[in-house]
Coordinates of C-alpha atoms and ligand atoms in Angstrom, one line a residue:
X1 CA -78.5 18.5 38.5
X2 CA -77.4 19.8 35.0
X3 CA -77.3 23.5 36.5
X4 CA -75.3 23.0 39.4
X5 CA -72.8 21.0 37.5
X6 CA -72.4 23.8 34.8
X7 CA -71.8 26.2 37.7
X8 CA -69.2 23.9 39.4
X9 CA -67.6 23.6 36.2
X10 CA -67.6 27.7 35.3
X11 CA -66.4 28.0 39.2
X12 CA -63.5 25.3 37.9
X13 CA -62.7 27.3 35.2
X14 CA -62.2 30.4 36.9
X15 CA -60.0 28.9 39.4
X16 CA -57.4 27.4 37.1
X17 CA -57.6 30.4 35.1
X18 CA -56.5 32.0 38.2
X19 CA -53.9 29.4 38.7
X20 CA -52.6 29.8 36.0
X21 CA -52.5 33.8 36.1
X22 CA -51.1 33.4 39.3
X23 CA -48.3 30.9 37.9
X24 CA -47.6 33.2 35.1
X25 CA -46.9 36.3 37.5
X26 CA -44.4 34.5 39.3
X27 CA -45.0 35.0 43.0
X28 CA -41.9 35.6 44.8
X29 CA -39.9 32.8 46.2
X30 CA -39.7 31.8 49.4
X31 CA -36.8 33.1 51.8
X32 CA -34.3 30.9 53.8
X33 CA -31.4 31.0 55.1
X34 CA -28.8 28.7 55.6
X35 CA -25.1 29.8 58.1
X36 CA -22.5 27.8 57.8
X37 CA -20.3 28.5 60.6
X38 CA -16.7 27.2 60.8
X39 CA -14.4 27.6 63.4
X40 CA -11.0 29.4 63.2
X41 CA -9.8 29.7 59.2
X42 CA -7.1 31.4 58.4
X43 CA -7.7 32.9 55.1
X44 CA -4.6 31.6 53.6
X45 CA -4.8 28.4 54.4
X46 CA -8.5 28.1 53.3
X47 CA -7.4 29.4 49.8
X48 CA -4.5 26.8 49.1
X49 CA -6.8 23.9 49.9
X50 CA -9.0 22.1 47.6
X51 CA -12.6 23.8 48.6
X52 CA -14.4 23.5 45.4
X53 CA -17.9 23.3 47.1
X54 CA -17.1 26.9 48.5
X55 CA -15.9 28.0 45.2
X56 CA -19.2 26.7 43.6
X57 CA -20.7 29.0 46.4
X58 CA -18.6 31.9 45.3
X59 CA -18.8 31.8 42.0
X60 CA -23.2 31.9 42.2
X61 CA -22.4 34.7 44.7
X62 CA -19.8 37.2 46.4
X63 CA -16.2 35.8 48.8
X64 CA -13.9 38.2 50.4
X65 CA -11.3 36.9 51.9
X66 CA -10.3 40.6 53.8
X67 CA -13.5 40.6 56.2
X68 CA -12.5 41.7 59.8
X69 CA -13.0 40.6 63.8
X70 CA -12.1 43.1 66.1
X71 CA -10.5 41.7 69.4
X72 CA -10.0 39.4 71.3
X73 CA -9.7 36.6 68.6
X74 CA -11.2 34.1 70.6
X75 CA -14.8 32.0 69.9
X76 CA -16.6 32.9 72.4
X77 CA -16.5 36.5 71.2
X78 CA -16.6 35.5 67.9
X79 CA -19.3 33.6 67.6
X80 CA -21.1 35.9 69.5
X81 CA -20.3 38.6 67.3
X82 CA -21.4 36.8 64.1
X83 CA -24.4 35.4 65.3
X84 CA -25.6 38.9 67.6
X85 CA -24.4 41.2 65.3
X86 CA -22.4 43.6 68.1
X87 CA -18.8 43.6 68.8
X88 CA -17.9 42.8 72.7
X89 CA -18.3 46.2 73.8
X90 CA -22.1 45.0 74.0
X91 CA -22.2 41.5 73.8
X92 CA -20.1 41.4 76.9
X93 CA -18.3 38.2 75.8
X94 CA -14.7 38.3 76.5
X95 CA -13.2 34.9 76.6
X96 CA -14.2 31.2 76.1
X97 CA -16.2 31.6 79.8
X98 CA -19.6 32.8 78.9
X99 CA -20.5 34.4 82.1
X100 CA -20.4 37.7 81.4
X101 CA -22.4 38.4 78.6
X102 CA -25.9 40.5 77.7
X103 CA -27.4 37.5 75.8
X104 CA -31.1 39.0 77.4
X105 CA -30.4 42.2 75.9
X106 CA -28.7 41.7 72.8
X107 CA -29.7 37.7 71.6
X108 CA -28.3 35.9 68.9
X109 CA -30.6 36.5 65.1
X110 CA -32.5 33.3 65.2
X111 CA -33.8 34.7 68.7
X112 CA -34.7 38.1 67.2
X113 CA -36.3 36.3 63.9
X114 CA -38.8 34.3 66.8
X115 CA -39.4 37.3 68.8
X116 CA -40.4 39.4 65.2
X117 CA -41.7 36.4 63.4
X118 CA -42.4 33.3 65.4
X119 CA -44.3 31.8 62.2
X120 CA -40.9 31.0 60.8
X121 CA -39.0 28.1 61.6
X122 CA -35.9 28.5 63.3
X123 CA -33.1 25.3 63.6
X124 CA -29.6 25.2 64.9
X125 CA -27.3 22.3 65.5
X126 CA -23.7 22.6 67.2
X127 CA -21.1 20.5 68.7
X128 CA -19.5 23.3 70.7
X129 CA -21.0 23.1 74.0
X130 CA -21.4 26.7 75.2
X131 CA -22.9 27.6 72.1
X132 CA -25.8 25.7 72.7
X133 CA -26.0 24.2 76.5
X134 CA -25.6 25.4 79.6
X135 CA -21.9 24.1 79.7
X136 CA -19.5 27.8 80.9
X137 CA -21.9 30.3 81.3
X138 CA -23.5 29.5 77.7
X139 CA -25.8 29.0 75.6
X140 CA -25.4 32.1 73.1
X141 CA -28.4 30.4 71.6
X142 CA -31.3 30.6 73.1
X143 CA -34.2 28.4 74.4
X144 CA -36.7 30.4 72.1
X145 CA -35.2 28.9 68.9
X146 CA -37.9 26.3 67.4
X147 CA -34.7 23.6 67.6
X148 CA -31.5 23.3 68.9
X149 CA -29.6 20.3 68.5
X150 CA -26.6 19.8 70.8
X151 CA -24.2 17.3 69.2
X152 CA -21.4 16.8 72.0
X153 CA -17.8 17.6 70.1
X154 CA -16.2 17.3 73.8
X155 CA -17.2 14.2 74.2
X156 CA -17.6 12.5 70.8
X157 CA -14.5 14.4 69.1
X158 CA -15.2 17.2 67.1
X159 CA -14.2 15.4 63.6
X160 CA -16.7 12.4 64.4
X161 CA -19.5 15.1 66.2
X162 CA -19.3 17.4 62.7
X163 CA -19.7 14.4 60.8
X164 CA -23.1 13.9 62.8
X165 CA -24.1 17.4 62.9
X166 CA -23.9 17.8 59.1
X167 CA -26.1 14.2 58.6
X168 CA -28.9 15.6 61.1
X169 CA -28.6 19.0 59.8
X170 CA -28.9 17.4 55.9
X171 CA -31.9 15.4 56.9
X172 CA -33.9 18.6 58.3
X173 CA -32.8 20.5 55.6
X174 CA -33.9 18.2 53.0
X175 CA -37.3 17.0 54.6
X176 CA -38.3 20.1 57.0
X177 CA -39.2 23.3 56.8
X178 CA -36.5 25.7 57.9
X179 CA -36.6 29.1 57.4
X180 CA -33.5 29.8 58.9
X181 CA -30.8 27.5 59.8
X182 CA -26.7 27.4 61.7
X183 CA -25.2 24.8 61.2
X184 CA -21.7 25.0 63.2
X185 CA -18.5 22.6 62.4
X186 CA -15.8 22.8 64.8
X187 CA -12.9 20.6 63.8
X188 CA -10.5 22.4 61.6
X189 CA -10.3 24.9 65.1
X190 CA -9.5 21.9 67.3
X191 CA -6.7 20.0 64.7
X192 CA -4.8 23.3 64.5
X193 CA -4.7 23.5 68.2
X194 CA -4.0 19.5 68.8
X195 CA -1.2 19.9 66.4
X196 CA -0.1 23.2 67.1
X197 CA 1.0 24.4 64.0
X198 CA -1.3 25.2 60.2
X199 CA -0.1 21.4 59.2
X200 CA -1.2 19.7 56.3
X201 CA -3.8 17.9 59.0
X202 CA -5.3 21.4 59.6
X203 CA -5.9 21.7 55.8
X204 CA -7.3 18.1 55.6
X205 CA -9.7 19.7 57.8
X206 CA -10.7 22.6 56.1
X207 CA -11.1 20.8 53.3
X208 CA -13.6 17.9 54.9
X209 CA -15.5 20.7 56.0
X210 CA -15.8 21.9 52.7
X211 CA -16.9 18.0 51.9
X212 CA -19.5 18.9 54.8
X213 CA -20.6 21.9 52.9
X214 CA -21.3 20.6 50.3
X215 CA -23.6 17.8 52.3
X216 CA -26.0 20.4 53.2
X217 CA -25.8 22.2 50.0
X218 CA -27.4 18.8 48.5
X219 CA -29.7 18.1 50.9
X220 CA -30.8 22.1 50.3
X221 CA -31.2 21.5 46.2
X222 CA -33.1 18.4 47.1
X223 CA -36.3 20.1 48.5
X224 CA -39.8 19.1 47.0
X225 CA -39.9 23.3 46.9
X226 CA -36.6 24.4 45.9
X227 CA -37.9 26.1 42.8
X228 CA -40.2 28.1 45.0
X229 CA -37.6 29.1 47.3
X230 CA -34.6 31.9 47.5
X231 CA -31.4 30.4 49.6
X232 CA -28.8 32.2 50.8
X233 CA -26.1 30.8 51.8
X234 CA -24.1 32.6 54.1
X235 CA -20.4 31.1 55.3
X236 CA -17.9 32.7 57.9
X237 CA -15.2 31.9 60.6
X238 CA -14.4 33.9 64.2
X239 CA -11.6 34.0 63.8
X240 CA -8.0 33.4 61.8
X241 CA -4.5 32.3 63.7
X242 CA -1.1 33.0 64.4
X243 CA 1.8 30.6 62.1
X244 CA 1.5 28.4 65.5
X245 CA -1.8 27.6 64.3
X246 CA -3.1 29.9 67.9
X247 CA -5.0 32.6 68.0
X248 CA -6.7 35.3 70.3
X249 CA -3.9 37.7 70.0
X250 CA -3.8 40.9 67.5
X251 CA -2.0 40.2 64.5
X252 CA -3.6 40.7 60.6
X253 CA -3.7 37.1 60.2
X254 CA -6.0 36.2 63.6
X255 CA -8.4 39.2 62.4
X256 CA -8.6 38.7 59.2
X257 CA -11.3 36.5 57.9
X258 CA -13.1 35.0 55.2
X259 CA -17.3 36.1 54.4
X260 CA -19.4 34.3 51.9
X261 CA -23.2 35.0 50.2
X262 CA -24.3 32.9 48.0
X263 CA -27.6 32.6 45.9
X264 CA -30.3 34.3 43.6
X265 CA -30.5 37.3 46.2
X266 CA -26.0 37.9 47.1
X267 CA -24.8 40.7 45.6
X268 CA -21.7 43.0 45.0
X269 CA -20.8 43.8 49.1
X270 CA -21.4 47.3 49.8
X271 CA -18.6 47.6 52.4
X272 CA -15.9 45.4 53.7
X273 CA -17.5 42.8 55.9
X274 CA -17.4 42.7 59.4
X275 CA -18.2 39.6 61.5
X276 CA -21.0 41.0 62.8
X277 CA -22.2 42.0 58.8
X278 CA -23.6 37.8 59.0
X279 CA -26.4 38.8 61.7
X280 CA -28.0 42.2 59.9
X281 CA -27.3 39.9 56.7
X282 CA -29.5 36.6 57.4
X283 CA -32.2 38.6 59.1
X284 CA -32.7 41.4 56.2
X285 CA -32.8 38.3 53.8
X286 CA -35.7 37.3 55.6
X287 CA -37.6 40.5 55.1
X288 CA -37.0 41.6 59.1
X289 CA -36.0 45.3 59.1
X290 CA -33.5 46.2 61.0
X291 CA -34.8 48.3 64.1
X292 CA -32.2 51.0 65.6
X293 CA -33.7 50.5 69.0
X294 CA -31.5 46.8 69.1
X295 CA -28.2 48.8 68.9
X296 CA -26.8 46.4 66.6
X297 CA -23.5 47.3 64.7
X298 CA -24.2 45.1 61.5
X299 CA -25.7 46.0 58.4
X300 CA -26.5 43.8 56.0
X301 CA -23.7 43.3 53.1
X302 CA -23.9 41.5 49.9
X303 CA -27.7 41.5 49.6
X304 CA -29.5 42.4 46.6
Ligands
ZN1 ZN1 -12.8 29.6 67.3

């Protein structure tokens, strides 16, 4: 059938045209985002240690190292802030006991991106208990995330249990389809407690977690569809510490902290960051507006 091959080959024809005019238009690239969460830096600290998979992160995009907690310095608050998006007026969070918060009324931003956009694939892996289980009045993250992994710091040590997290975070980062990711590394908080002071062990630590970083940065270049896509990389702490290497009192260099964009879309910040600046930040990369009936106290800060 001469005919209908001569159409089928004029309807080819058209449709790589198309392709190809489609191609040529550059459709926009896909958003993700990727949190990297770690616990307790003190600003200093993290800038006299060898980091350079942050600094590779900073120099393709924006690092203060003045962003600002309000109190109590302490990571239940903390966390909750960053990953919420209001201070603990709202998020009811006071201390490391869980109990007390307003998780139902004000969840964390993967929460909010599945109750706006449950199309989108949401993935979190920790290896502080509360953040994720049950464990003191937790989890801040909730059960309508598409994935919560609960690696077991507690139990495993949080050196070895970060180690795991960033390998199973790497591997889903690489090979699935995240649209927004946490990934939470807890260690360089629990080696300045164990050895009470900002020891050189406590920078060994913050600079493995950079090591870590730069795991999952690798595993992110690595996609099939990275061309397609727009990362940003977003990277904070809850919380600084005291010269005893404590925290959770009210001196500059507990609330001080670092904040980190990174990618095609991270600009100039428009404000000094906030904590709670990572929330309104990772959902507005997304495309989710912001809606003033959630009462949040973020906006988002270093986006295009
Ligand atoms: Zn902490």
């Amino acid at each position: 059938m001469p005919r209908a091959r001569l159409c089928l080959s004029a309807a080819l024809l058209a449709a790589m045209l198309l392709a190809t005019s489609s191609a040529g238009a550059q459709a926009p690239r896909e958003p993700k985002v990727l949190l990297i969460g770690i616990d307790g830096i003190r600003v200093d600290i993290l800038q006299a240690a060898a980091t350079p998979n942050l600094d590779a992160l900073a120099a393709a995009g924006e690092l203060t190292l003045a962003a600002r907690i309000r109190p109590k310095t302490v990571s239940g608050p903390g966390w909750s802030s960053m990953l919420i998006g209001v201070w603990m007026d709202k998020h009811g969070v006071e201390n490391n006991d869980f109990r007390s918060s307003r998780y139902d009324q004000y969840p964390d931003f993967l929460t909010r991106i599945e109750l706006l956009r449950p199309e989108l694939s949401t993935f979190a892996i920790v290896d502080w208990p509360p953040l994720g289980t049950s464990q003191d009045g937790g989890p801040l993250l909730s059960h309508k995330i598409d994935l919560v992994i609960n690696v077991n710091g507690d139990n495993l040590g949080y050196g070895p249990a970060d180690e795991l997290s960033v390998e199973l975070a790497a591997d889903r980062l690489q090979h699935g389809d995240p649209d927004a990711t946490f990934v939470y590394l807890g260690d360089p908080d629990v080696v300045a407690h164990d050895t009470s002071s900002l020891s050189n062990e406590y920078r060994a630590a913050i600079e493995t977690a950079d090591r870590q970083v730069g795991v999952l940065l690798d595993a992110v270049r690595a996609r099939t569809t990275y061309d397609q896509e727009d990362w940003l990389i977003i990277s904070s702490t809850d919380h600084g510490r005291d010269d005893e290497g404590g925290h959770g009192g009210e001196s500059e260099k507990e609330l001080t902290i670092y904040y980190l964009v990174s990618g095609a879309s991270a600009a100039a910040l428009q404000r000094p960051a906030e904590i709670v600046d990572v929330a309104c930040t990772a959902m507005t990369h997304l495309g989710l507006t912001i809606d003033p009936a959630w009462d949040l106290d973020c906006k988002p800060n270093g986006l295009r």
